[in-house]
């Protein structure tokens, strides 16, 4: 495990307004090929600065051998222990769970500093279907926006088209859009970015 000083400061000047977000791939030696495209999409939704910075820790300590999955709450706790004031979106390619649920697509600290997202169950091949990278990327973007919305104080939305609508199954992710509804956009504008 690396020290907290392993993460370099952002290479660009901080904008006066907007989100300061780090996308943090966990358990990977390099960023995933789609993380830069995701960063651009998150910039378009939330504004501000988005940087990709691999985690200085791995997945091993969060593996539960009895479930054969990784504990999302433990990983989120390790992510939130990273220094700095920026918001953090951890990304993994392994199956995540929380103790009360069979699996989760992601987990966030409501109105907090961070969230974590798994791409594992967003891949068609997990369900015995043909690989579809475009659909997988769309699902990842929706879930990233959804979890960051929670971290910025948004709760689940009743509008079935809003990206903040709850999704228990991957089909429900496909049914909703990648956009925030007008009500959630208004609430988001009221959230301090510091």
Short mmCIF file of C-alpha atoms in Angstrom, two decimals:
data_model
loop_
_atom_site.label_atom_id
_atom_site.label_comp_id
_atom_site.label_asym_id
_atom_site.label_seq_id
_atom_site.Cartn_x
_atom_site.Cartn_y
_atom_site.Cartn_z
CA UNK A 1 0.00 0.00 0.00
CA UNK A 2 1.35 3.43 -0.90
CA UNK A 3 1.39 6.48 1.29
CA UNK A 4 -1.04 9.35 1.01
CA UNK A 5 1.61 11.40 -0.71
CA UNK A 6 1.58 8.98 -3.70
CA UNK A 7 -1.15 10.99 -5.41
CA UNK A 8 0.26 13.98 -7.24
CA UNK A 9 -1.57 17.31 -7.11
CA UNK A 10 -3.76 18.25 -10.08
CA UNK A 11 -1.62 19.41 -13.03
CA UNK A 12 -3.93 22.27 -13.99
CA UNK A 13 -5.00 25.39 -12.17
CA UNK A 14 -8.19 25.03 -10.20
CA UNK A 15 -11.18 26.78 -11.75
CA UNK A 16 -12.88 29.50 -9.74
CA UNK A 17 -16.17 27.61 -9.76
CA UNK A 18 -17.25 24.05 -10.40
CA UNK A 19 -16.51 20.60 -9.21
CA UNK A 20 -13.00 19.35 -8.49
CA UNK A 21 -13.29 15.63 -9.19
CA UNK A 22 -10.76 12.86 -9.34
CA UNK A 23 -11.67 9.62 -11.08
CA UNK A 24 -9.71 6.99 -9.15
CA UNK A 25 -9.32 3.56 -10.79
CA UNK A 26 -8.73 0.99 -8.02
CA UNK A 27 -6.87 -2.29 -8.41
CA UNK A 28 -5.48 -1.43 -11.83
CA UNK A 29 -1.95 -0.56 -12.86
CA UNK A 30 -3.23 2.01 -15.34
CA UNK A 31 -6.43 3.89 -16.02
CA UNK A 32 -9.10 2.05 -17.97
CA UNK A 33 -9.33 2.97 -21.67
CA UNK A 34 -12.75 4.57 -21.23
CA UNK A 35 -11.94 6.74 -18.21
CA UNK A 36 -10.95 9.82 -20.27
CA UNK A 37 -14.25 9.68 -22.19
CA UNK A 38 -16.06 9.35 -18.86
CA UNK A 39 -14.14 12.34 -17.51
CA UNK A 40 -15.29 14.45 -20.48
CA UNK A 41 -18.90 13.40 -19.92
CA UNK A 42 -18.74 14.20 -16.20
CA UNK A 43 -17.26 17.63 -17.03
CA UNK A 44 -20.22 18.31 -19.31
CA UNK A 45 -22.73 17.42 -16.57
CA UNK A 46 -21.08 18.85 -13.46
CA UNK A 47 -18.62 21.38 -14.86
CA UNK A 48 -15.27 22.08 -13.23
CA UNK A 49 -12.16 19.98 -13.35
CA UNK A 50 -11.97 16.19 -13.71
CA UNK A 51 -8.67 14.35 -13.36
CA UNK A 52 -7.86 10.63 -13.59
CA UNK A 53 -5.51 9.48 -10.80
CA UNK A 54 -5.03 5.73 -10.02
CA UNK A 55 -5.50 4.71 -6.37
CA UNK A 56 -2.44 4.14 -4.17
CA UNK A 57 -4.11 1.03 -2.73
CA UNK A 58 -5.44 -2.22 -4.13
CA UNK A 59 -8.58 -4.31 -3.83
CA UNK A 60 -7.21 -7.20 -1.75
CA UNK A 61 -8.24 -5.96 1.72
CA UNK A 62 -11.86 -5.56 0.59
CA UNK A 63 -12.34 -9.08 -0.78
CA UNK A 64 -14.84 -11.27 1.06
CA UNK A 65 -13.90 -14.94 0.34
CA UNK A 66 -17.28 -16.25 1.53
CA UNK A 67 -19.20 -14.08 -0.94
CA UNK A 68 -16.56 -14.02 -3.67
CA UNK A 69 -17.16 -10.27 -3.97
CA UNK A 70 -15.60 -7.00 -2.82
CA UNK A 71 -17.07 -4.88 -0.01
CA UNK A 72 -18.09 -1.51 -1.46
CA UNK A 73 -18.27 0.14 1.96
CA UNK A 74 -14.69 -0.82 2.83
CA UNK A 75 -13.42 0.39 -0.54
CA UNK A 76 -15.32 3.66 -0.18
CA UNK A 77 -13.83 4.17 3.29
CA UNK A 78 -10.30 3.70 1.91
CA UNK A 79 -11.07 6.08 -0.94
CA UNK A 80 -12.34 8.76 1.43
CA UNK A 81 -9.14 8.48 3.49
CA UNK A 82 -7.19 9.97 0.57
CA UNK A 83 -6.04 13.53 1.31
CA UNK A 84 -7.41 16.66 -0.29
CA UNK A 85 -10.70 18.46 -0.67
CA UNK A 86 -11.62 17.21 -4.12
CA UNK A 87 -14.55 14.88 -4.77
CA UNK A 88 -13.57 11.28 -5.54
CA UNK A 89 -15.13 8.68 -7.83
CA UNK A 90 -13.51 5.28 -7.35
CA UNK A 91 -13.91 2.85 -10.24
CA UNK A 92 -13.43 -0.92 -10.10
CA UNK A 93 -14.03 -3.78 -12.53
CA UNK A 94 -14.93 -6.31 -9.82
CA UNK A 95 -18.28 -7.30 -8.32
CA UNK A 96 -19.27 -5.10 -5.35
CA UNK A 97 -21.65 -5.77 -2.48
CA UNK A 98 -22.84 -4.15 0.69
CA UNK A 99 -23.86 -6.44 3.58
CA UNK A 100 -27.63 -5.94 3.11
CA UNK A 101 -27.69 -6.42 -0.69
CA UNK A 102 -26.61 -9.17 -3.08
CA UNK A 103 -24.71 -6.68 -5.23
CA UNK A 104 -24.48 -2.97 -5.98
CA UNK A 105 -23.56 -1.04 -9.10
CA UNK A 106 -22.14 1.68 -6.89
CA UNK A 107 -22.15 3.28 -3.49
CA UNK A 108 -21.89 6.91 -2.44
CA UNK A 109 -21.51 8.97 0.69
CA UNK A 110 -24.68 11.11 0.59
CA UNK A 111 -23.71 14.77 0.54
CA UNK A 112 -20.14 13.67 1.07
CA UNK A 113 -16.82 13.55 -0.64
CA UNK A 114 -16.91 10.35 -2.58
CA UNK A 115 -18.54 7.52 -4.43
CA UNK A 116 -17.51 4.21 -5.91
CA UNK A 117 -18.68 2.51 -9.09
CA UNK A 118 -18.31 -1.03 -10.43
CA UNK A 119 -18.39 -1.72 -14.16
CA UNK A 120 -18.69 -5.49 -13.54
CA UNK A 121 -22.47 -5.90 -13.80
CA UNK A 122 -22.77 -3.24 -16.50
CA UNK A 123 -21.23 -5.60 -19.06
CA UNK A 124 -23.63 -7.68 -21.21
CA UNK A 125 -21.30 -10.68 -21.17
CA UNK A 126 -22.05 -11.17 -17.45
CA UNK A 127 -25.63 -12.01 -18.47
CA UNK A 128 -24.62 -14.33 -21.30
CA UNK A 129 -25.32 -11.70 -23.99
CA UNK A 130 -23.11 -10.42 -26.81
CA UNK A 131 -20.48 -7.85 -25.88
CA UNK A 132 -21.69 -4.27 -26.45
CA UNK A 133 -19.02 -1.70 -25.53
CA UNK A 134 -21.22 1.24 -26.47
CA UNK A 135 -24.03 0.12 -24.15
CA UNK A 136 -21.53 -0.62 -21.37
CA UNK A 137 -20.04 2.88 -21.69
CA UNK A 138 -23.53 4.43 -21.54
CA UNK A 139 -24.35 2.42 -18.40
CA UNK A 140 -21.06 3.40 -16.76
CA UNK A 141 -21.71 7.09 -17.49
CA UNK A 142 -25.24 6.91 -16.06
CA UNK A 143 -24.10 5.18 -12.89
CA UNK A 144 -21.16 7.56 -12.46
CA UNK A 145 -23.48 10.57 -12.73
CA UNK A 146 -25.97 8.87 -10.40
CA UNK A 147 -23.43 8.11 -7.68
CA UNK A 148 -21.80 11.54 -7.93
CA UNK A 149 -25.27 13.05 -7.69
CA UNK A 150 -25.66 11.30 -4.34
CA UNK A 151 -22.25 12.57 -3.22
CA UNK A 152 -23.43 16.06 -4.11
CA UNK A 153 -26.56 15.69 -2.00
CA UNK A 154 -29.14 14.45 -4.52
CA UNK A 155 -31.45 11.62 -3.46
CA UNK A 156 -33.38 9.16 -5.65
CA UNK A 157 -35.76 10.90 -8.02
CA UNK A 158 -39.32 9.76 -8.84
CA UNK A 159 -38.95 10.82 -12.49
CA UNK A 160 -38.24 7.51 -14.32
CA UNK A 161 -36.27 9.35 -17.02
CA UNK A 162 -33.96 11.16 -14.57
CA UNK A 163 -30.50 9.66 -14.05
CA UNK A 164 -31.12 9.92 -10.29
CA UNK A 165 -33.98 7.40 -10.55
CA UNK A 166 -33.16 4.24 -8.58
CA UNK A 167 -31.93 1.21 -10.58
CA UNK A 168 -31.88 -2.23 -9.02
CA UNK A 169 -31.35 -4.06 -12.30
CA UNK A 170 -29.25 -3.24 -15.34
CA UNK A 171 -32.41 -3.04 -17.49
CA UNK A 172 -33.58 -0.14 -15.32
CA UNK A 173 -30.34 1.69 -16.05
CA UNK A 174 -31.03 1.28 -19.77
CA UNK A 175 -34.52 2.76 -19.43
CA UNK A 176 -33.48 6.05 -17.85
CA UNK A 177 -31.57 8.86 -19.53
CA UNK A 178 -28.07 10.12 -18.65
CA UNK A 179 -29.50 13.54 -17.79
CA UNK A 180 -30.69 15.11 -14.58
CA UNK A 181 -34.33 16.22 -14.57
CA UNK A 182 -35.08 19.93 -14.14
CA UNK A 183 -35.78 19.48 -10.42
CA UNK A 184 -32.46 17.67 -9.75
CA UNK A 185 -30.55 20.23 -11.86
CA UNK A 186 -32.06 23.02 -9.76
CA UNK A 187 -31.10 21.22 -6.53
CA UNK A 188 -27.58 20.64 -7.84
CA UNK A 189 -27.09 24.36 -8.53
CA UNK A 190 -27.73 25.00 -4.83
CA UNK A 191 -24.92 22.63 -3.75
CA UNK A 192 -21.68 24.33 -2.70
CA UNK A 193 -18.75 23.02 -4.76
CA UNK A 194 -16.20 23.42 -1.97
#
